[in-house]
Amino acid sequence: MAERALRAAVVGSGPAGFYAAAALLARGAEVDLIERLPTPWGLVRFGVAPDHPEIKAVSRVFEKTAKEPGFRFFGNVDVGKSVSPAELASIYDAVIYTVGAQTDRRMGIPGEDLPGSWPATAFVAWYNGHPDFQDLHFDLSGERAIVVGNGNVAMDVARMLALTHDELHPTDTTHAAIDAITGSGLREIVMLGRRGPAQAAFTNPELKELGELAGSDVVVDPADLVLDPASEAALAEDRSTARRNVDLLREYARREPTGKPRRLVLRFCVSPVAILGDGKVEQIEVVRNTLAVDESGQIRAVATGERETIPCGIVLRSVGYRGVALPGVPFDDQRGVIPNAEGRVLDPAGSPIPGLYCAGWIKRGPSGVIGTNKKDAVETVERVFEDADAGRLPLGTGDIEALLVDRGLPFVEYSGWEAIDEHERGLGAPHGRPRVKLVNWDELLGHGRTRQ
Ligand code: NAP
């Protein structure tokens, strides 16, 4: 191995992919970052809410990585279709899968698939301009939208539905989404948390933003903030997120509605049991929960017999993301991740597969903030170099570029992405917008100066 640099492929160009690439480059490896879409950044482009530009700005760090010697980007390359995992394994010394969690978790309740019941993942991809989600039609003509879940994705979705034209215009939300949200008949957005306010997964800045919206009053029932003894005890030890969340919610509960056009209602200790309607969503049936401490010390929701139906026109289910299996790569269907030990991919017998690694959400599940993926990717890359030093890596031969050219498969290089980026920024600039995203494949591939 000493005669040449380690050659690695990283599959998936979201935060985990870029942090893995940076860690590999820092130790002298050559890195090909392979991406299914014509554009890089994964959920930074297609997941982070458009009204959070300061979070999206992490892409500037990734841009620096992309400029380092030894880095190549191959967009529009679908691993599993354009090139197989076995072929990648033969070309590279090490392959790191950083493909994220590409679908949603299911609730497993009747009516979950009624038209008008959507995974939040699809809604997020749509308003962020993901080219695979632009044909979806979200009917926002009803007066009430339900958002199920109490995580930061639920927060993003609920807030996006509540934003005014003036709040959306300076963002890179798609035109279609701005028109649909601002032209909707929505009067009320209701977020449903199955546990109590002290167990909410959302974080303080996101909750604080709800209290500052131009066109929407935030509404919390003070009765929902009467805590059970276990939650009180947990809060007494908590000096950060949960404590501050409950303090903010108490402040919201004291507010009088100011008559803004929309209301954003936060409800707690309610679980959906069915989504009802004649051919489309018309109501959601929920059961009231109490909280109980289970044998592992976790505070869990326990259904009571008390039920209620809430009329609504759309349900956005935001109960977590889930990884998708890649044919030819081991997958733990129970957890929705690639089975691994500190990033080394394990075969069904539990032994590491030489040269195969993973990082990010497909390694540990869909948790943490963008920065969490740095530590995670660095851990994986450390294992790669341990294996390289111990002579455990298979030596790859060949070149993906030659393979793609040979097959006549068009691909987007980093310079192609830069051309897309410049074009999008140019479209946005005259209107005071950061960019206007290209949202269709042909346009993206056209502007990406695809090579073949
Ligand atoms: P999450 O944080 O895991 O939240 C999932 C939510 O769904 C929890 O409130 C969970 O309740 C609830 N839930 C799960 N199953 C349910 C069911 N069957 N019925 C009702 N509720 C159910 O996931 P996420 O919101 O998708 O976010 C993923 C990750 O990305 C998180 O780490 C998040 O912080 C991060 N993120 C960060 C930002 C940001 O920093 N601004 C923005 C977006 C996402 P329980 O707690 O009771 O399980």
Coordinates of C-alpha atoms and ligand atoms in Angstrom, one line a residue:
M1 CA 0.0 0.0 0.0
A2 CA 2.9 2.3 0.7
E3 CA 3.7 2.8 -3.1
R4 CA 0.4 4.6 -3.7
A5 CA -2.2 6.5 -1.8
L6 CA -5.2 4.6 -0.3
R7 CA -8.1 4.9 -2.8
A8 CA -11.5 5.2 -1.3
A9 CA -15.1 5.6 -2.6
V10 CA -17.7 7.3 -0.4
V11 CA -21.2 6.6 -1.5
G12 CA -23.6 9.5 -0.7
S13 CA -22.7 13.2 -0.5
G14 CA -24.6 14.4 2.5
P15 CA -22.8 15.5 5.7
A16 CA -21.6 12.1 6.7
G17 CA -20.2 11.6 3.2
F18 CA -18.4 14.9 3.2
Y19 CA -17.0 14.5 6.7
A20 CA -15.8 11.0 5.8
A21 CA -14.2 12.4 2.6
A22 CA -12.5 15.2 4.6
A23 CA -11.1 12.7 7.1
L24 CA -9.8 10.4 4.4
L25 CA -8.2 13.3 2.5
A26 CA -6.6 14.6 5.7
R27 CA -4.7 11.3 5.9
G28 CA -3.6 11.3 2.3
A29 CA -6.2 9.1 0.6
E30 CA -7.7 9.8 -2.8
V31 CA -11.5 10.0 -2.6
D32 CA -14.2 9.6 -5.2
L33 CA -17.5 10.8 -3.8
I34 CA -20.3 9.0 -5.6
E35 CA -23.9 10.5 -5.6
R36 CA -27.1 9.4 -7.1
L37 CA -28.4 12.9 -7.7
P38 CA -26.7 15.5 -9.9
T39 CA -26.1 17.7 -6.8
P40 CA -24.2 17.3 -3.6
W41 CA -25.0 18.0 0.1
G42 CA -27.8 15.5 0.7
L43 CA -30.1 16.7 3.5
V44 CA -28.3 20.0 3.7
R45 CA -29.8 20.8 0.3
F46 CA -33.0 18.7 0.5
G47 CA -33.7 18.3 4.3
V48 CA -32.7 21.4 6.3
A49 CA -35.6 23.8 6.3
P50 CA -35.2 26.6 3.7
D51 CA -35.7 29.3 6.4
H52 CA -32.6 28.0 8.2
P53 CA -29.9 29.3 5.9
E54 CA -27.4 29.4 8.8
I55 CA -27.6 25.6 9.0
K56 CA -27.4 25.2 5.2
A57 CA -24.2 27.3 5.3
V58 CA -22.3 24.2 6.5
S59 CA -22.0 23.4 2.8
R60 CA -19.2 26.0 2.7
V61 CA -17.1 23.6 4.8
F62 CA -17.9 20.8 2.3
E63 CA -16.9 23.1 -0.6
K64 CA -13.4 23.4 0.9
T65 CA -13.2 19.6 1.0
A66 CA -14.3 19.3 -2.6
K67 CA -11.4 21.6 -3.6
E68 CA -8.7 19.5 -2.0
P69 CA -6.3 17.5 -4.2
G70 CA -7.3 13.9 -4.5
F71 CA -11.1 14.6 -4.4
R72 CA -13.4 13.8 -7.3
F73 CA -17.3 14.0 -7.4
F74 CA -19.4 11.7 -9.5
G75 CA -23.0 12.9 -9.5
N76 CA -25.9 11.1 -11.3
V77 CA -24.3 7.7 -10.5
D78 CA -26.7 5.3 -8.9
V79 CA -24.9 2.6 -7.0
G80 CA -26.9 -0.6 -7.6
K81 CA -27.9 0.5 -11.1
S82 CA -25.1 2.4 -12.8
V83 CA -22.4 0.5 -10.9
S84 CA -22.8 -2.4 -8.5
P85 CA -21.4 -2.5 -4.9
A86 CA -19.3 -5.5 -6.0
E87 CA -17.7 -3.4 -8.8
L88 CA -17.0 -0.6 -6.4
A89 CA -15.4 -3.1 -4.0
S90 CA -13.1 -4.3 -6.8
I91 CA -12.1 -0.7 -7.9
Y92 CA -11.4 0.7 -4.5
D93 CA -9.3 -0.3 -1.4
A94 CA -12.2 0.9 0.8
V95 CA -15.8 1.8 0.2
I96 CA -17.7 3.8 2.8
Y97 CA -21.5 3.9 2.5
T98 CA -23.0 7.2 3.7
V99 CA -26.4 6.9 2.1
G100 CA -28.4 8.2 5.0
A101 CA -32.0 7.2 5.9
Q102 CA -34.0 7.6 2.7
T103 CA -37.5 6.8 3.8
D104 CA -39.9 7.3 6.7
R105 CA -40.9 5.1 9.6
R106 CA -44.4 3.8 9.6
M107 CA -47.0 4.3 12.4
G108 CA -48.8 1.1 11.5
I109 CA -52.4 2.5 12.0
P110 CA -55.5 2.1 9.7
G111 CA -55.8 4.9 7.1
E112 CA -52.0 5.6 7.1
D113 CA -52.0 5.4 3.3
L114 CA -55.2 7.4 2.6
P115 CA -54.7 10.1 0.0
G116 CA -53.7 13.2 2.0
S117 CA -51.7 11.3 4.6
W118 CA -48.1 11.9 3.8
P119 CA -44.7 11.1 5.3
A120 CA -43.1 14.4 6.3
T121 CA -40.0 13.2 4.5
A122 CA -41.8 13.6 1.2
F123 CA -43.2 17.0 2.1
V124 CA -39.7 18.2 3.2
A125 CA -38.1 16.9 -0.1
W126 CA -40.9 18.6 -2.1
Y127 CA -40.6 22.1 -0.6
N128 CA -36.8 21.8 -0.8
G129 CA -36.9 21.1 -4.6
H130 CA -35.7 17.4 -4.6
P131 CA -36.2 16.4 -8.3
D132 CA -37.8 13.1 -7.4
F133 CA -40.6 14.8 -5.4
Q134 CA -41.8 17.6 -7.6
D135 CA -44.8 15.8 -9.1
L136 CA -46.5 15.3 -5.7
H137 CA -49.6 17.3 -5.0
F138 CA -50.1 18.3 -1.4
D139 CA -53.7 19.4 -0.9
L140 CA -53.6 22.3 1.5
S141 CA -57.1 23.5 0.8
G142 CA -58.5 22.2 4.2
E143 CA -58.6 24.4 7.3
R144 CA -56.5 22.1 9.5
A145 CA -53.3 20.3 9.0
I146 CA -52.1 17.7 11.4
V147 CA -48.4 17.1 12.0
V148 CA -47.7 13.8 13.9
G149 CA -44.5 13.7 16.0
N150 CA -42.5 16.0 18.3
G151 CA -39.1 16.0 16.7
N152 CA -37.3 18.8 14.9
V153 CA -38.6 17.5 11.5
A154 CA -42.1 17.9 12.8
M155 CA -41.2 21.4 13.9
D156 CA -39.8 22.3 10.5
V157 CA -42.9 21.0 8.7
A158 CA -45.3 22.7 11.1
R159 CA -43.4 26.0 10.9
M160 CA -43.1 25.9 7.1
L161 CA -46.9 25.5 6.9
A162 CA -47.3 28.6 9.0
L163 CA -44.9 30.9 7.2
T164 CA -46.1 34.0 5.3
H165 CA -45.1 35.0 1.8
D166 CA -42.7 37.6 3.3
E167 CA -41.0 34.9 5.4
L168 CA -40.8 32.4 2.6
H169 CA -39.7 34.7 -0.3
P170 CA -36.1 35.3 1.0
T171 CA -35.5 31.5 1.2
D172 CA -34.8 28.9 -1.5
T173 CA -38.2 27.2 -1.0
T174 CA -39.5 26.2 -4.5
H175 CA -42.0 28.5 -6.2
A176 CA -44.6 25.7 -6.2
A177 CA -44.3 25.3 -2.4
I178 CA -44.4 29.0 -1.7
D179 CA -47.6 29.3 -3.8
A180 CA -49.2 26.3 -2.2
I181 CA -48.4 27.3 1.4
T182 CA -49.3 30.9 1.1
G183 CA -52.3 30.3 -1.1
S184 CA -53.7 27.5 1.2
G185 CA -56.9 27.6 3.2
L186 CA -55.0 26.5 6.3
R187 CA -56.1 28.2 9.5
E188 CA -54.7 25.8 12.0
I189 CA -51.7 23.5 12.2
V190 CA -51.8 21.0 15.0
M191 CA -48.7 19.1 16.2
L192 CA -49.3 15.9 18.1
G193 CA -46.8 14.6 20.6
R194 CA -47.5 11.1 21.9
R195 CA -45.6 11.8 25.2
G196 CA -45.5 14.9 27.3
P197 CA -43.8 18.3 26.9
A198 CA -40.8 17.2 29.0
Q199 CA -40.2 14.3 26.6
A200 CA -40.4 16.3 23.3
A201 CA -37.5 15.6 20.9
F202 CA -37.4 19.1 19.4
T203 CA -34.8 21.5 20.6
N204 CA -35.0 25.0 22.1
P205 CA -34.2 27.2 19.1
E206 CA -36.8 25.5 17.0
L207 CA -39.5 25.9 19.7
K208 CA -38.5 29.5 20.3
E209 CA -39.0 30.3 16.6
L210 CA -42.7 29.2 16.8
G211 CA -43.3 32.1 19.1
E212 CA -41.9 34.6 16.7
L213 CA -43.9 33.8 13.5
A214 CA -45.4 36.8 11.6
G215 CA -48.6 35.1 10.6
S216 CA -49.3 32.5 13.2
D217 CA -50.1 32.5 16.9
V218 CA -48.7 29.6 18.9
V219 CA -51.2 27.9 21.1
V220 CA -50.6 25.6 24.1
D221 CA -53.2 24.3 26.5
P222 CA -52.0 25.0 30.1
A223 CA -53.6 21.6 31.1
D224 CA -51.0 19.8 28.9
L225 CA -48.2 21.4 31.0
V226 CA -49.3 19.9 34.3
L227 CA -46.6 17.3 34.6
D228 CA -46.7 13.8 36.1
P229 CA -44.2 13.1 39.0
A230 CA -41.8 11.2 36.8
S231 CA -41.5 14.1 34.3
E232 CA -41.1 16.5 37.2
A233 CA -38.3 14.4 38.6
A234 CA -36.6 14.2 35.2
L235 CA -36.8 17.9 34.7
A236 CA -35.4 18.6 38.2
E237 CA -32.2 17.0 36.9
D238 CA -32.3 18.7 33.5
R239 CA -30.7 22.1 33.1
S240 CA -30.9 22.2 29.3
T241 CA -33.2 21.2 26.5
A242 CA -36.2 19.7 28.3
R243 CA -36.2 22.3 31.1
R244 CA -36.0 25.2 28.7
N245 CA -38.6 23.6 26.4
V246 CA -41.1 23.4 29.2
D247 CA -40.3 27.0 30.3
L248 CA -41.0 28.2 26.8
L249 CA -44.2 26.2 26.5
R250 CA -45.4 27.7 29.8
E251 CA -44.7 31.1 28.4
Y252 CA -46.7 30.2 25.2
A253 CA -49.6 28.8 27.3
R254 CA -49.9 32.2 29.1
R255 CA -50.2 34.1 25.7
E256 CA -53.5 35.4 24.4
P257 CA -54.0 34.7 20.7
T258 CA -53.4 38.0 18.8
G259 CA -55.7 37.1 15.9
K260 CA -53.0 36.2 13.4
P261 CA -54.3 34.4 10.3
R262 CA -53.1 31.0 11.4
R263 CA -52.7 29.1 14.7
L264 CA -50.0 26.6 15.4
V265 CA -51.3 24.4 18.2
L266 CA -49.0 22.1 20.2
R267 CA -50.7 19.2 21.8
F268 CA -49.2 16.5 24.1
C269 CA -50.0 13.0 25.3
V270 CA -52.1 12.1 22.3
S271 CA -51.4 9.2 19.8
P272 CA -53.1 8.8 16.4
V273 CA -55.0 5.5 16.3
A274 CA -56.6 5.9 12.8
I275 CA -56.7 8.2 9.9
L276 CA -60.3 8.4 8.6
G277 CA -62.0 9.6 5.5
D278 CA -64.0 8.6 2.4
G279 CA -61.3 8.2 -0.2
K280 CA -59.1 10.9 1.3
V281 CA -58.1 12.3 4.7
E282 CA -61.0 13.9 6.6
Q283 CA -60.3 13.2 10.2
I284 CA -57.7 11.8 12.5
E285 CA -58.7 9.7 15.6
V286 CA -56.4 10.1 18.6
V287 CA -56.3 8.5 22.0
R288 CA -55.2 10.3 25.1
N289 CA -52.1 8.9 26.8
T290 CA -50.9 8.8 30.3
L291 CA -47.2 8.5 31.1
A292 CA -45.6 5.6 32.9
V293 CA -42.0 4.6 33.7
D294 CA -41.2 1.2 32.2
E295 CA -38.7 -1.4 33.6
S296 CA -35.8 0.3 31.8
G297 CA -36.6 3.6 33.5
Q298 CA -37.9 5.2 30.2
I299 CA -41.0 7.3 30.4
R300 CA -43.5 5.8 28.0
A301 CA -46.9 6.7 26.6
V302 CA -49.8 4.4 27.7
A303 CA -53.1 4.7 26.0
T304 CA -56.2 5.5 28.0
G305 CA -59.7 4.7 26.7
E306 CA -60.3 8.4 26.0
R307 CA -60.6 9.0 22.2
E308 CA -61.3 12.1 20.1
T309 CA -61.6 12.7 16.4
I310 CA -60.1 15.9 14.9
P311 CA -61.3 17.1 11.4
C312 CA -58.3 17.8 9.1
G313 CA -57.5 18.0 5.4
I314 CA -53.9 16.7 5.5
V315 CA -51.8 14.6 7.9
L316 CA -48.0 14.8 7.8
R317 CA -46.4 11.9 9.6
S318 CA -43.1 12.9 11.1
V319 CA -42.2 10.0 13.3
G320 CA -38.6 9.5 12.1
Y321 CA -36.6 8.5 9.1
R322 CA -35.5 5.0 8.2
G323 CA -32.6 3.6 6.2
V324 CA -33.2 1.6 2.9
A325 CA -31.3 -1.6 2.0
L326 CA -28.8 -1.5 -0.9
P327 CA -28.8 -4.8 -2.8
G328 CA -25.4 -6.4 -2.3
V329 CA -24.7 -4.6 1.0
P330 CA -25.8 -6.2 4.4
F331 CA -28.8 -4.6 6.0
D332 CA -30.4 -4.9 9.5
D333 CA -34.1 -4.7 8.6
Q334 CA -35.1 -4.4 12.3
R335 CA -33.1 -1.2 12.8
G336 CA -33.0 0.1 9.3
V337 CA -29.2 0.4 9.3
I338 CA -26.1 -1.4 7.8
P339 CA -24.9 -3.8 10.5
N340 CA -21.5 -2.5 11.6
A341 CA -18.9 -2.3 14.4
E342 CA -17.6 1.3 14.7
G343 CA -18.3 1.6 10.9
R344 CA -16.8 -1.7 9.8
V345 CA -19.7 -3.5 7.9
L346 CA -20.4 -6.9 9.3
D347 CA -21.5 -10.0 7.4
P348 CA -24.4 -12.2 8.7
A349 CA -21.9 -14.1 10.8
G350 CA -20.8 -10.9 12.5
S351 CA -17.4 -10.7 10.9
P352 CA -16.1 -7.4 9.3
I353 CA -16.2 -7.5 5.5
P354 CA -12.7 -6.3 4.3
G355 CA -12.8 -2.9 2.6
L356 CA -16.5 -2.2 3.4
Y357 CA -17.6 0.6 5.8
C358 CA -20.4 2.9 6.7
A359 CA -21.0 6.2 8.4
G360 CA -23.8 8.6 9.3
W361 CA -27.5 7.7 9.6
I362 CA -27.1 4.4 7.7
K363 CA -24.6 3.4 10.4
R364 CA -26.2 4.6 13.6
G365 CA -29.8 5.5 12.7
P366 CA -31.5 8.9 12.1
S367 CA -30.4 10.9 15.1
G368 CA -28.3 13.9 16.0
V369 CA -27.5 17.1 14.3
I370 CA -25.3 17.7 11.2
G371 CA -22.2 18.0 13.3
T372 CA -22.8 14.6 15.0
N373 CA -21.8 13.0 11.6
K374 CA -18.3 14.4 11.9
K375 CA -17.3 12.4 14.9
D376 CA -19.2 9.4 13.4
A377 CA -17.4 9.6 10.1
V378 CA -14.0 10.2 11.7
E379 CA -14.5 7.0 13.8
T380 CA -15.2 5.0 10.6
V381 CA -12.2 6.5 8.8
E382 CA -9.9 5.6 11.8
R383 CA -11.1 2.0 11.3
V384 CA -10.2 2.2 7.6
F385 CA -6.7 3.3 8.3
E386 CA -6.3 0.7 11.1
D387 CA -7.2 -2.0 8.6
A388 CA -4.9 -0.5 5.9
D389 CA -2.0 -0.4 8.4
A390 CA -2.7 -4.1 9.3
G391 CA -2.8 -5.1 5.7
R392 CA -6.4 -6.1 5.8
L393 CA -7.6 -4.0 2.9
P394 CA -8.1 -5.6 -0.6
L395 CA -6.2 -3.6 -3.2
G396 CA -8.6 -2.1 -5.7
T397 CA -7.9 -1.8 -9.4
G398 CA -9.5 0.1 -12.3
D399 CA -11.2 3.5 -12.4
I400 CA -14.8 4.5 -12.1
E401 CA -14.5 7.2 -14.6
A402 CA -13.4 4.8 -17.3
L403 CA -16.2 2.4 -16.3
L404 CA -18.9 5.1 -16.6
V405 CA -17.5 6.3 -19.9
D406 CA -17.3 2.8 -21.2
R407 CA -20.9 2.2 -20.3
G408 CA -22.0 5.5 -21.9
L409 CA -23.4 6.6 -18.5
P410 CA -23.5 10.4 -18.1
F411 CA -22.1 11.8 -14.9
V412 CA -21.8 15.2 -13.2
E413 CA -18.4 16.3 -12.0
Y414 CA -17.8 18.9 -9.3
S415 CA -17.3 21.6 -11.9
G416 CA -20.8 20.6 -13.2
W417 CA -22.3 21.1 -9.8
E418 CA -20.5 24.5 -9.6
A419 CA -22.2 25.4 -12.9
I420 CA -25.6 24.4 -11.5
D421 CA -24.8 26.4 -8.3
E422 CA -23.9 29.5 -10.2
H423 CA -26.9 29.3 -12.4
E424 CA -29.3 28.9 -9.4
R425 CA -27.7 31.8 -7.5
G426 CA -28.0 33.9 -10.6
L427 CA -31.7 33.1 -10.9
G428 CA -32.2 34.1 -7.2
A429 CA -30.1 37.3 -7.0
P430 CA -32.3 39.8 -8.8
H431 CA -35.2 38.8 -6.5
G432 CA -33.2 39.0 -3.2
R433 CA -33.3 35.2 -2.9
P434 CA -30.2 33.0 -2.1
R435 CA -31.0 30.8 -5.2
V436 CA -33.8 29.5 -7.2
K437 CA -33.3 25.7 -7.3
L438 CA -33.5 23.7 -10.5
V439 CA -36.0 21.1 -9.7
N440 CA -36.1 18.8 -12.7
W441 CA -33.6 16.1 -13.7
D442 CA -33.2 17.3 -17.3
E443 CA -32.5 20.9 -16.3
L444 CA -30.0 19.8 -13.6
L445 CA -28.2 17.4 -16.0
G446 CA -28.2 20.1 -18.7
H447 CA -26.7 22.8 -16.5
G448 CA -24.4 20.2 -14.8
R449 CA -22.4 19.9 -18.1
T450 CA -22.8 16.2 -17.9
R451 CA -19.9 14.1 -19.2
Q452 CA -20.4 10.9 -21.0
Ligands
NAP1 P1 -36.8 12.4 16.1 O1 -36.1 13.5 16.7 O2 -36.4 11.0 16.4 O3 -38.3 12.6 16.5 C1 -39.3 11.6 16.2 C2 -40.6 12.0 16.9 O4 -41.6 11.1 16.5 C3 -40.5 11.8 18.4 O5 -41.2 12.9 19.0 C4 -41.2 10.5 18.7 O6 -41.8 10.4 19.9 C5 -42.3 10.6 17.6 N1 -42.8 9.3 17.3 C6 -42.2 8.1 16.9 N2 -43.0 7.1 16.7 C7 -44.3 7.7 16.9 C8 -45.6 7.1 16.8 N3 -45.8 5.9 16.4 N4 -46.6 7.9 17.1 C9 -46.4 9.2 17.4 N5 -45.2 9.8 17.5 C10 -44.1 9.0 17.3 O7 -36.8 12.4 14.5 P2 -36.9 13.6 13.4 O8 -37.7 14.7 13.9 O9 -37.2 12.9 12.1 O10 -35.4 14.2 13.3 C11 -34.3 13.3 12.9 C12 -33.0 13.9 13.4 O11 -32.7 15.1 12.7 C13 -33.1 14.3 14.9 O12 -31.9 14.0 15.5 C14 -33.3 15.8 14.8 O13 -32.9 16.6 15.9 C15 -32.5 16.2 13.6 N6 -33.0 17.4 13.0 C16 -32.4 18.6 13.4 C17 -32.9 19.8 13.0 C18 -32.3 21.0 13.5 O14 -31.2 21.0 14.1 N7 -32.9 22.2 13.3 C19 -33.9 19.8 12.0 C20 -34.5 18.6 11.6 C21 -34.0 17.4 12.1 P3 -41.1 9.6 21.1 O15 -40.0 10.6 21.6 O16 -42.2 9.4 22.1 O17 -40.5 8.4 20.5

